[in-house]
Amino acid sequence: MERIIVAEDNKLVLETIFHSLSREGYEIIKANDGKECIDMLEKTEVDLIITDLYMPFINGNEIISIVRDEHKKKTPILVLSAAGAEAIVLKAFELGADDFMVKPFSLVELSVRVRKLLAARK
Amino acid sequence: MARTKLYSRKLITRIVCVLLGIHTFLPVYSSDSVYYAVQVAASKEPLDIGRFTRRYHITESIKVIVSEDWHRYVIGKFESRRMASLYASEIESKTGITGAFPRLVADEPLPQTEVKPDTVAKAEVQQSDTAKINLNMPDSVPQEKKTAVVPSALPRSSTPHRELNQLLLRIIGDKNVNQTKKELIEYGKNHFPVALRKIYNSFIERTYTYPIVLIFIILILFFILNLSLILLIIYNTNKFKNKKERYRIFYKNYYEEVLSLYLFDINDWNTTVTKLKRLRKPENRKILTSVLLIFKENLRGEMDAKITEIFVRLELNKDSLKLTKSPFYYKKAKGIRELTNLDPKSATNIINNFINDKHYQIRTEAQVSYVRLHPESPFDFLKNLLSPFSQWTQLTAFINYIDSPQPNVRNFCLRMIIFFQQFEDATEIFKMIESKLETSRFLAIRAINDLRLYDGKSLLLKIYESEPVVNQVEIIKALRNVGDEEDFHFLESVILSGSVTMKVEACRSLYFMSKKGEETLNQISQKHDINLDLYLAHIKDPRN
């Protein structure tokens, strides 16, 4: 079973993603902020990281930097954000994000993108 | 009524006595016409009662009994001699008067007169006269008491506030105090309405009756009370707000959880409704609506219909509709926003009613909602806009609304056309060149310049002479981008006759138009012997 970590400070979005992806058969690890996400990433191996961009303590861009530069991992990263400006999206990609979704997002679309990212990893 | 007054007076006197620390200095009032009183002084010549009462700190009314060439001064009204005797002892111990004794008094219309302690008797009595006053003379008391003399020193029982009062009196002087009092009362008569005058006089009377310390104490107590009240209100408000916030957070989390389970088909509708507790309370309905709005902000697609379904089935849309009818603008705006996001069908029906609302925030909210609700023609509301348009930017073909009856809508459209470089229909922009409004013409010139609408050049030259200076400068600027060699002559005439600003802009247009323009500029300089070096230096400077 593929393991996905979801870092999101909005509890509602976190729960929604959890319910949606759990039903697809993935194992979901919930992180309420960036710091929690990094702590968990140090303890466990995951197949995909879904992260919000703006979170307390450590933001989404910092998570990408830590995973790519410090952990030296190629785990696919999907960024979720309400801010969809070109500069923000480009920055995330430059740092090493694999995909970007702008809120409000469709759960079906999320599911498809997750599946694609995991398939590409394999 | 009279009884109530008597009780009130008793109560006030008791409070005052307690505050002054003279708990037992309180006579018992008798209702009979014959009663016992305490004689505190007697003299052949009338006394200055005001000075006497102040000196011995007597707060009770003093009654003067004149008979056999003697003026006897009595206070109190007692049913028995024993009570009067006890009161006499108290007076002696509290005020320093010696030889006070009880005596029987029969109420007679004359020559008895009752004098308030602070009232100054007309009789002129010097300070030294006090030594001549014989207390308890002449009457049926032991001989030794009849010869008792009022002590010339301060009263024996002196408390701090009495000392303070005496000190103040010494500094200010009795006469000054009375003068001030009279002036204050006079001021009230001249400046205050009749209704207030009574309260004012009573206040002045009390101020002069009771010791100043008491007034200070009352003021201090009043401020302490006020402060305590404010602190209490702040504390309770804070407590209430925190409680409300905790309640809100609890139910927000709870509703989120319940709704998540419904949205993912874990629970059916009936279970969800049963679990959505306290939905009859307006506060809880508001919380649920806010939760649905969060869902809507973050999710789209298949969830849209479900969120709207929850909103409508729980009749939360009725609450939002109610809000749109509220007299408060922010509630109206909230109602519009909720309906637009959660029940677009209802919102579409009502949104046109708010497009021309008197309040600009409601108009803005309604206009934004209109754009969201009408994706096929988001800016059609501009056609019906009769109120001033609030400035906000959205991408559309603004040329479609340039013929609006509202001048600021037209100007807004021109600004947006320039900003977003919209080339849809240049002829509509050219029409604006003939506008009656100077600002609209200015914006049209700028649009021709910024959008490089070469066909508009002839129009610019046509209107040049009749335009104000600002627009003329803008036309000269426009020629830099839309002009050609044909306009060199025109620009030359501007350089030769125009103002400094116009010269600078004409030089700039010529210089940047083409290489030929730059050469023409040198020729003009030589031909007319004008030094254009300064202008050239200015326009070449990248800071300009």
XYZ file of C-alpha atoms in Angstrom:
666
model
C 0.000 0.000 0.000
C 1.399 3.368 -1.024
C 1.941 5.840 1.749
C 1.115 9.527 1.278
C 1.794 12.335 3.698
C -0.585 15.292 3.594
C 0.612 18.561 5.168
C -2.267 21.001 5.500
C -3.122 23.483 8.286
C -6.779 23.671 7.285
C -8.316 20.789 9.174
C -11.263 20.577 6.847
C -9.118 20.207 3.730
C -6.865 17.742 5.525
C -9.807 15.567 6.553
C -11.336 15.786 3.104
C -8.136 14.669 1.395
C -7.716 11.955 4.022
C -11.214 10.551 3.411
C -10.928 10.858 -0.339
C -7.522 9.198 -0.721
C -8.142 6.579 1.977
C -11.066 5.339 -0.058
C -8.699 4.934 -3.013
C -6.667 2.533 -0.911
C -3.731 4.728 0.097
C -2.267 4.954 3.560
C -2.513 8.573 4.616
C -0.348 10.307 7.214
C -1.799 13.587 8.433
C 0.416 16.575 9.340
C -1.173 19.759 10.655
C 1.768 22.013 9.796
C 5.140 22.041 8.049
C 7.141 21.167 11.149
C 5.032 18.104 11.854
C 5.464 17.053 8.234
C 9.282 17.316 8.369
C 9.369 15.412 11.684
C 7.336 12.603 10.180
C 9.374 12.543 6.988
C 12.494 11.983 9.096
C 10.872 8.993 10.788
C 8.996 7.372 7.909
C 9.401 6.739 4.235
C 6.577 7.976 2.032
C 5.717 7.584 -1.644
C 4.175 11.003 -2.146
C 4.060 14.349 -0.370
C 0.999 16.555 -0.688
C 1.609 19.948 0.871
C -0.126 23.259 1.262
C 2.001 26.302 0.460
C 1.206 28.576 3.399
C 1.438 26.874 6.779
C 2.683 27.752 10.253
C 6.339 27.140 11.290
C 7.563 25.703 7.975
C 5.842 26.529 4.694
C 5.380 24.391 1.595
C 8.373 25.849 -0.277
C 10.618 25.134 2.716
C 9.353 21.549 2.824
C 10.286 21.131 -0.849
C 13.760 22.599 -0.195
C 14.369 20.367 2.834
C 13.261 17.208 1.015
C 15.270 17.932 -2.114
C 18.392 19.604 -0.669
C 18.780 18.173 2.834
C 17.107 14.777 2.641
C 18.255 14.387 -0.984
C 15.073 12.497 -1.771
C 13.219 12.337 -5.079
C 9.818 11.690 -3.507
C 7.179 13.302 -5.734
C 5.701 16.480 -4.246
C 2.283 17.852 -5.087
C 1.630 21.427 -3.962
C -1.846 22.669 -3.073
C -2.429 26.393 -2.772
C -5.098 29.044 -2.960
C -2.499 31.335 -4.510
C -2.219 30.516 -8.182
C -0.134 33.434 -9.427
C 2.423 32.512 -12.060
C 5.397 33.563 -9.950
C 4.269 31.417 -6.999
C 3.709 28.344 -9.169
C 7.052 28.813 -10.940
C 8.903 29.173 -7.655
C 7.442 25.910 -6.372
C 8.489 24.121 -9.548
C 11.969 25.662 -9.441
C 12.419 24.375 -5.892
C 11.512 20.868 -7.004
C 7.745 20.425 -6.873
C 6.332 17.877 -9.296
C 2.793 19.175 -9.543
C 0.716 22.162 -8.478
C -3.019 22.401 -7.814
C -4.905 25.607 -7.130
C -7.705 25.694 -4.562
C -10.611 25.163 -4.878
C -9.685 21.814 -6.309
C -11.613 18.789 -7.429
C -11.082 15.611 -5.437
C -11.402 13.542 -8.620
C -8.654 15.610 -10.220
C -6.513 15.230 -7.114
C -6.977 11.498 -7.214
C -5.951 11.337 -10.892
C -2.845 13.468 -10.297
C -1.840 11.368 -7.296
C -2.177 8.220 -9.323
C -0.057 9.686 -12.128
C 2.687 10.895 -9.791
C 2.888 7.530 -8.073
C 2.993 5.714 -11.416
C 5.805 7.988 -12.607
C 7.767 7.226 -9.457
C 7.606 3.533 -10.208
C -44.998 61.136 52.259
C -43.923 63.251 55.243
C -42.943 60.072 56.992
C -40.797 58.974 54.098
C -39.073 62.345 54.084
C -38.409 62.053 57.785
C -36.916 58.583 57.326
C -34.811 59.790 54.422
C -33.502 62.688 56.439
C -32.750 60.377 59.341
C -30.954 57.998 57.030
C -28.851 60.709 55.412
C -27.975 62.166 58.807
C -27.005 58.747 60.084
C -24.816 58.052 57.033
C -23.128 61.420 57.407
C -22.553 60.852 61.100
C -21.163 57.399 60.479
C -18.852 58.783 57.803
C -17.680 61.481 60.146
C -17.165 59.026 62.928
C -19.811 60.495 65.207
C -22.031 57.458 65.447
C -24.049 58.599 68.447
C -24.210 62.262 67.587
C -27.769 61.806 66.518
C -30.818 63.307 68.193
C -34.155 61.518 68.252
C -36.870 63.647 66.775
C -40.027 64.149 68.852
C -43.308 64.946 67.270
C -44.792 66.761 70.258
C -44.879 70.524 70.620
C -43.303 70.250 74.058
C -40.002 68.447 74.152
C -36.539 68.367 75.604
C -33.576 69.956 73.866
C -29.952 70.529 74.744
C -28.917 74.094 75.506
C -25.423 74.646 74.139
C -24.990 78.381 74.663
C -26.638 81.548 75.913
C -25.744 85.198 75.463
C -27.127 88.647 76.037
C -26.179 89.739 72.523
C -27.177 87.613 69.486
C -24.486 85.200 68.331
C -23.107 84.655 64.834
C -24.657 81.212 64.548
C -22.723 80.267 61.415
C -19.392 80.950 63.050
C -20.506 79.230 66.267
C -21.574 76.021 64.472
C -18.449 75.908 62.387
C -16.258 76.469 65.366
C -17.803 73.642 67.356
C -18.680 71.489 64.341
C -22.340 71.272 65.117
C -24.256 69.736 62.246
C -27.723 69.941 63.812
C -30.101 72.869 63.462
C -29.784 75.373 66.286
C -32.897 76.910 67.680
C -32.707 80.354 69.263
C -35.009 81.074 72.177
C -35.157 84.743 73.110
C -36.566 85.646 76.494
C -35.686 87.929 79.424
C -32.898 89.620 77.429
C -31.215 86.291 76.880
C -30.618 84.409 73.678
C -30.608 80.698 74.381
C -29.301 78.283 71.758
C -30.691 74.768 71.802
C -30.363 71.727 69.591
C -32.252 68.445 69.214
C -35.728 67.321 70.084
C -36.183 64.536 72.665
C -39.083 62.804 74.265
C -37.399 62.449 77.643
C -34.992 64.414 79.758
C -32.795 61.373 80.078
C -32.272 61.132 76.313
C -31.552 64.839 76.123
C -29.106 64.508 79.030
C -27.273 61.699 77.237
C -27.117 63.783 74.111
C -25.743 66.736 76.115
C -22.904 64.539 77.380
C -22.156 63.463 73.824
C -22.061 67.046 72.627
C -19.657 67.914 75.386
C -17.350 65.076 74.495
C -17.514 65.590 70.730
C -17.503 69.337 70.338
C -15.616 70.616 73.354
C -18.545 72.672 74.636
C -18.784 72.484 78.391
C -21.904 72.821 80.461
C -24.416 71.684 77.850
C -27.596 70.593 79.612
C -31.100 69.431 78.802
C -34.023 71.811 79.022
C -37.723 71.717 78.320
C -38.813 73.616 75.224
C -42.325 74.509 74.203
C -42.803 75.272 70.525
C -43.951 78.865 70.171
C -44.331 80.846 66.976
C -42.190 83.727 68.312
C -39.579 84.622 69.337
C -38.116 81.174 68.597
C -36.291 80.933 65.285
C -34.595 77.940 63.797
C -31.241 78.525 62.217
C -29.256 76.148 60.005
C -25.746 75.509 61.248
C -24.085 77.242 58.324
C -26.337 80.281 58.251
C -24.669 83.412 59.460
C -26.862 85.299 61.933
C -27.282 88.940 61.379
C -25.977 89.764 64.834
C -22.431 91.036 64.702
C -20.351 88.955 67.093
C -16.621 89.291 67.131
C -14.269 86.377 67.629
C -13.397 87.692 71.074
C -17.093 87.726 71.987
C -17.058 83.995 72.470
C -15.358 84.558 75.783
C -18.318 86.551 76.958
C -20.819 83.880 76.106
C -22.218 82.196 79.143
C -23.348 78.729 78.569
C -26.504 77.473 80.227
C -27.498 80.852 81.573
C -29.907 81.575 83.036
C -31.694 78.410 83.898
C -32.381 75.680 86.391
C -29.000 74.008 86.425
C -26.370 73.790 89.090
C -24.556 77.071 89.758
C -21.189 75.788 88.683
C -22.584 74.939 85.273
C -24.180 78.361 84.871
C -20.803 80.013 84.997
C -19.320 77.670 82.514
C -17.652 79.449 79.641
C -17.231 78.325 76.047
C -13.646 77.208 75.702
C -11.611 79.503 73.504
C -9.324 76.731 72.317
C -10.010 74.124 69.611
C -12.537 71.376 70.335
C -11.153 68.507 72.340
C -12.080 65.775 69.943
C -10.324 66.834 66.787
C -10.259 64.374 63.887
C -8.017 64.765 60.805
C -10.815 65.986 58.542
C -11.888 68.594 61.102
C -8.366 69.821 61.321
C -8.244 69.999 57.564
C -11.489 71.970 57.449
C -10.224 74.363 60.054
C -6.956 74.777 58.233
C -8.809 75.540 55.010
C -11.041 78.026 56.805
C -8.015 79.729 58.272
C -6.407 79.989 54.849
C -9.476 81.069 52.931
C -11.306 82.888 55.729
C -14.992 82.676 56.663
C -15.979 85.689 54.668
C -14.353 84.402 51.514
C -16.094 81.055 51.895
C -19.494 82.696 52.240
C -18.757 85.036 49.388
C -17.822 82.136 47.137
C -20.969 80.302 48.107
C -23.119 83.324 47.335
C -21.364 83.789 44.004
C -21.871 80.144 43.081
C -25.586 80.346 43.869
C -25.847 83.585 41.918
C -24.071 81.952 38.978
C -26.576 79.101 39.054
C -29.473 81.582 39.035
C -28.084 83.350 35.992
C -26.864 80.422 33.959
C -28.870 77.294 34.714
C -32.433 76.429 33.752
C -35.008 76.362 36.562
C -35.189 72.579 36.556
C -31.451 72.246 37.141
C -31.180 75.163 39.541
C -32.789 73.285 42.407
C -30.344 70.390 42.125
C -27.469 72.810 41.719
C -28.448 74.836 44.804
C -28.915 71.680 46.816
C -25.441 70.546 45.723
C -23.882 73.869 46.744
C -25.766 73.796 50.049
C -24.498 70.307 50.783
C -20.980 71.214 49.775
C -20.990 73.992 52.348
C -22.892 72.009 54.968
C -20.741 68.911 55.069
C -17.011 68.938 55.587
C -14.878 69.105 52.446
C -13.272 65.822 53.399
C -16.640 64.162 53.101
C -17.055 65.502 49.586
C -13.636 64.136 48.718
C -14.496 60.794 50.253
C -17.715 60.665 48.244
C -15.834 61.624 45.078
C -13.162 59.001 45.735
C -15.844 56.395 46.403
C -17.586 57.435 43.212
C -14.409 57.014 41.162
C -13.608 53.691 42.811
C -17.131 52.554 41.999
C -16.772 53.701 38.404
C -13.429 52.005 38.036
C -14.752 48.794 39.560
C -17.721 48.914 37.209
C -15.507 49.372 34.151
C -13.202 46.558 35.242
C -16.195 44.331 35.846
C -17.616 45.107 32.410
C -14.245 44.461 30.710
C -13.790 41.215 32.602
C -17.273 39.970 31.774
C -17.075 41.019 28.127
C -13.769 39.230 27.779
C -15.129 36.156 29.499
C -18.227 36.185 27.314
C -16.194 36.587 24.122
C -13.832 33.776 25.046
C -16.741 31.525 25.857
C -18.404 32.386 22.556
C -15.174 31.769 20.656
C -14.681 28.370 22.354
C -18.270 27.470 21.516
C -17.759 28.522 17.909
C -14.527 26.521 17.504
C -16.057 23.441 19.114
C -19.098 23.415 16.856
C -17.056 24.335 13.767
C -14.839 21.291 14.249
C -17.809 19.134 15.076
C -19.816 20.192 12.011
C -16.751 19.773 9.785
C -16.413 16.211 10.953
C -20.097 15.381 10.503
C -20.255 16.989 7.063
C -17.063 15.236 5.919
C -18.646 11.907 6.733
C -21.724 12.838 4.719
C -19.742 14.173 1.764
C -17.820 10.894 1.538
C -20.989 8.808 1.810
C -19.972 7.313 5.132
C -23.164 8.619 6.727
C -26.555 9.035 5.076
C -28.641 12.209 5.215
C -30.815 11.185 8.178
C -27.808 10.259 10.323
C -26.132 13.529 9.352
C -29.181 15.609 10.289
C -29.445 13.790 13.629
C -25.775 14.456 14.296
C -25.972 18.133 13.371
C -27.018 19.198 16.834
C -28.422 22.533 18.013
C -29.263 23.651 14.518
C -32.261 25.577 15.784
C -29.949 28.121 17.355
C -29.144 31.004 14.983
C -25.509 31.011 16.145
C -25.102 27.338 15.213
C -26.717 27.915 11.832
C -24.183 30.682 11.216
C -21.339 28.319 12.174
C -22.630 25.644 9.817
C -22.906 28.156 6.972
C -19.310 29.240 7.574
C -18.202 25.583 7.472
C -20.003 25.104 4.168
C -18.287 28.217 2.828
C -14.886 26.753 3.760
C -15.802 23.558 1.892
C -16.813 25.635 -1.090
C -13.600 27.685 -1.027
C -11.405 24.589 -1.050
C -13.314 22.041 -3.053
C -14.992 22.028 -6.407
C -16.294 19.528 -8.893
C -18.516 16.771 -7.636
C -18.728 18.311 -4.153
C -20.399 21.498 -5.401
C -23.859 19.989 -5.761
C -23.645 18.245 -2.402
C -22.655 21.415 -0.538
C -25.528 23.346 -2.118
C -27.849 20.465 -1.297
C -26.880 20.613 2.393
C -27.322 24.386 2.419
C -30.787 24.250 0.891
C -32.076 21.155 2.707
C -31.202 22.634 6.070
C -32.929 25.861 4.967
C -29.802 27.883 5.646
C -30.526 29.738 2.406
C -33.534 31.303 4.126
C -31.223 32.750 6.771
C -29.005 34.211 4.058
C -32.028 35.642 2.260
C -33.083 37.233 5.528
C -29.634 38.771 5.828
C -29.977 40.385 2.411
C -33.026 42.230 3.747
C -31.186 43.509 6.796
C -30.884 47.278 7.257
C -27.155 46.831 7.979
C -24.943 46.944 4.891
C -22.412 44.378 6.149
C -25.162 41.846 6.850
C -26.595 42.406 3.389
C -23.155 41.894 1.840
C -22.687 38.715 3.907
C -26.073 37.390 2.763
C -25.219 38.069 -0.890
C -21.848 36.339 -0.533
C -23.352 33.274 1.154
C -26.061 32.893 -1.459
C -23.640 33.407 -4.358
C -21.342 30.693 -3.080
C -23.801 28.213 -1.668
C -27.092 28.739 -3.496
C -26.370 30.347 -6.863
C -29.945 29.855 -8.063
C -31.430 32.037 -5.312
C -28.609 34.533 -5.699
C -29.276 34.942 -9.441
C -32.879 35.854 -8.697
C -32.040 38.636 -6.290
C -28.667 39.965 -7.399
C -30.059 42.580 -9.810
C -31.765 44.309 -6.876
C -28.388 45.189 -5.389
C -26.432 46.228 -8.490
C -27.545 49.848 -8.001
C -27.685 49.824 -4.200
C -27.053 53.089 -2.360
C -24.164 51.592 -0.410
C -21.013 51.122 -2.492
C -19.910 48.002 -0.590
C -23.188 46.249 -1.317
C -22.932 47.344 -4.953
C -19.392 45.972 -5.135
C -20.432 42.677 -3.538
C -23.389 42.394 -5.891
C -21.246 43.217 -8.943
C -18.632 40.627 -7.990
C -21.421 38.109 -7.423
C -22.934 38.996 -10.788
C -19.628 38.240 -12.497
C -19.469 34.858 -10.773
C -23.099 34.008 -11.446
C -23.039 34.956 -15.138
C -19.910 33.374 -16.616
C -21.261 33.769 -20.164
C -21.751 37.564 -19.905
C -20.121 38.619 -16.625
C -20.169 42.375 -17.264
C -23.699 42.815 -18.527
C -24.586 44.560 -15.295
C -22.637 47.580 -16.572
C -25.450 48.199 -19.045
C -27.906 48.713 -16.239
C -25.573 50.453 -13.833
C -27.029 53.778 -12.745
C -24.954 54.319 -9.592
C -21.248 55.183 -9.525
C -19.073 52.218 -10.321
C -16.592 51.133 -7.702
C -13.121 50.696 -9.114
C -12.054 47.086 -9.412
C -10.471 45.185 -12.214
C -11.702 42.121 -14.014
C -10.702 40.954 -17.427
C -13.392 41.422 -20.048
C -13.900 43.313 -23.273
C -14.406 46.666 -21.595
C -15.216 48.266 -24.923
C -18.674 46.682 -24.628
C -19.543 49.017 -21.778
C -17.909 52.187 -23.030
C -21.270 53.637 -24.053
C -22.536 53.493 -20.478
C -24.626 56.482 -19.330
C -22.335 56.706 -16.278
C -19.252 58.842 -17.048
C -17.125 57.030 -14.480
C -18.030 53.662 -16.049
C -16.857 55.019 -19.407
C -13.639 56.334 -17.867
C -13.120 53.078 -16.006
C -13.527 51.130 -19.242
C -10.974 53.368 -20.964
C -8.475 52.849 -18.134
C -9.005 49.094 -18.282
C -8.664 49.066 -22.075
C -5.330 50.852 -21.703
C -4.187 48.677 -18.811
C -5.114 45.361 -20.415
C -4.213 46.525 -23.946
C -7.593 45.590 -25.390
C -7.847 46.242 -29.119
C -11.382 44.931 -29.687
C -12.950 48.032 -31.227
C -10.826 51.134 -31.843
C -13.699 53.110 -33.379
C -15.444 53.179 -29.986
C -12.313 54.732 -28.475
C -12.210 57.334 -31.273
C -15.790 58.265 -30.397
C -14.611 59.163 -26.918
C -12.378 61.854 -28.441
C -15.582 63.827 -28.961
C -16.730 63.366 -25.399
C -17.885 66.446 -23.495
C -15.792 65.440 -20.518
C -12.181 66.569 -20.501
C -11.068 63.470 -18.524
C -12.726 61.107 -21.000
C -10.993 62.861 -23.920
C -7.692 62.711 -22.022
C -8.093 58.958 -21.502
C -9.056 58.451 -25.136
C -5.868 60.294 -26.240
C -3.850 58.132 -23.887
C -5.564 54.995 -25.259
C -4.684 56.017 -28.822
C -1.093 56.524 -27.684
C -0.705 53.384 -25.582
C -2.521 51.087 -28.010
C -0.678 52.678 -30.979
C -3.903 53.424 -32.816
C -2.375 55.159 -35.853
C -5.780 55.893 -37.358
C -6.516 58.166 -34.439
C -3.627 60.573 -35.194
C -5.646 62.820 -37.505
C -8.317 63.122 -34.815
C -5.723 64.206 -32.281
C -4.367 66.935 -34.530
C -7.898 68.071 -35.310
C -8.843 68.653 -31.696
C -5.431 69.965 -30.575
C -6.204 73.689 -30.721
C -9.459 73.430 -28.762
C -8.050 71.225 -25.989
C -6.810 72.361 -22.560
C -3.047 72.302 -21.945
C -3.100 68.890 -20.204
C -4.711 67.255 -23.205
C -2.447 69.162 -25.635
C 0.608 67.794 -23.823
C -0.889 64.305 -24.041
C -1.430 64.734 -27.808
C 2.224 65.791 -28.258
C 3.285 62.732 -26.237
C 1.044 60.517 -28.410
C 2.743 61.743 -31.596
C 5.956 60.086 -30.453
C 4.241 56.708 -30.956
C 1.582 57.325 -33.583
C 3.165 60.241 -35.464
C 5.405 60.293 -38.555
C 7.394 62.686 -40.724
C 4.208 64.545 -41.623
C 4.047 65.773 -38.051
C 7.544 67.263 -37.893
C 6.238 70.636 -38.927
C 3.585 70.571 -36.232
C 6.128 69.626 -33.564
C 8.476 72.333 -34.775
C 5.737 74.930 -34.295
C 5.233 73.650 -30.744
C 8.976 73.922 -30.010
C 8.973 77.495 -31.264
C 5.864 78.718 -29.521
C 4.819 76.365 -26.761
C 5.417 76.388 -23.020
C 8.457 74.680 -21.491
C 6.525 71.447 -20.819
C 5.227 71.395 -24.364
C 8.703 72.106 -25.763
C 10.167 69.252 -23.718
C 7.480 66.828 -24.900
C 7.743 67.993 -28.526
C 11.537 67.528 -28.396
C 11.080 64.121 -26.831
C 8.558 63.049 -29.491
C 10.798 64.225 -32.310
C 13.929 62.724 -30.783
C 12.431 59.293 -30.136
C 10.176 59.131 -33.204
C 12.991 58.264 -35.618
C 16.534 59.062 -36.624
C 15.093 61.626 -38.989
C 13.289 63.237 -36.092
C 16.580 63.601 -34.208
C 18.158 65.261 -37.253
C 15.167 67.591 -37.614
C 15.667 68.625 -34.014
C 19.269 69.668 -34.779
C 18.120 71.539 -37.865
C 15.496 73.436 -35.843
C 18.175 74.369 -33.346
C 20.458 75.769 -36.026
C 17.756 77.344 -38.194
C 16.112 79.320 -35.402
C 19.228 79.796 -33.309
C 17.657 78.121 -30.267
C 19.746 76.308 -27.745
C 17.984 72.963 -27.361
C 20.894 71.301 -25.578
C 19.250 71.616 -22.185
C 16.031 70.036 -23.462
C 17.967 67.263 -25.135
C 19.992 66.600 -22.003
C 16.745 66.378 -20.065
C 15.019 63.952 -22.403
C 18.122 61.800 -22.803
C 18.410 61.408 -19.045
C 16.971 57.979 -18.278
C 15.544 59.278 -14.993
C 13.062 61.417 -17.015
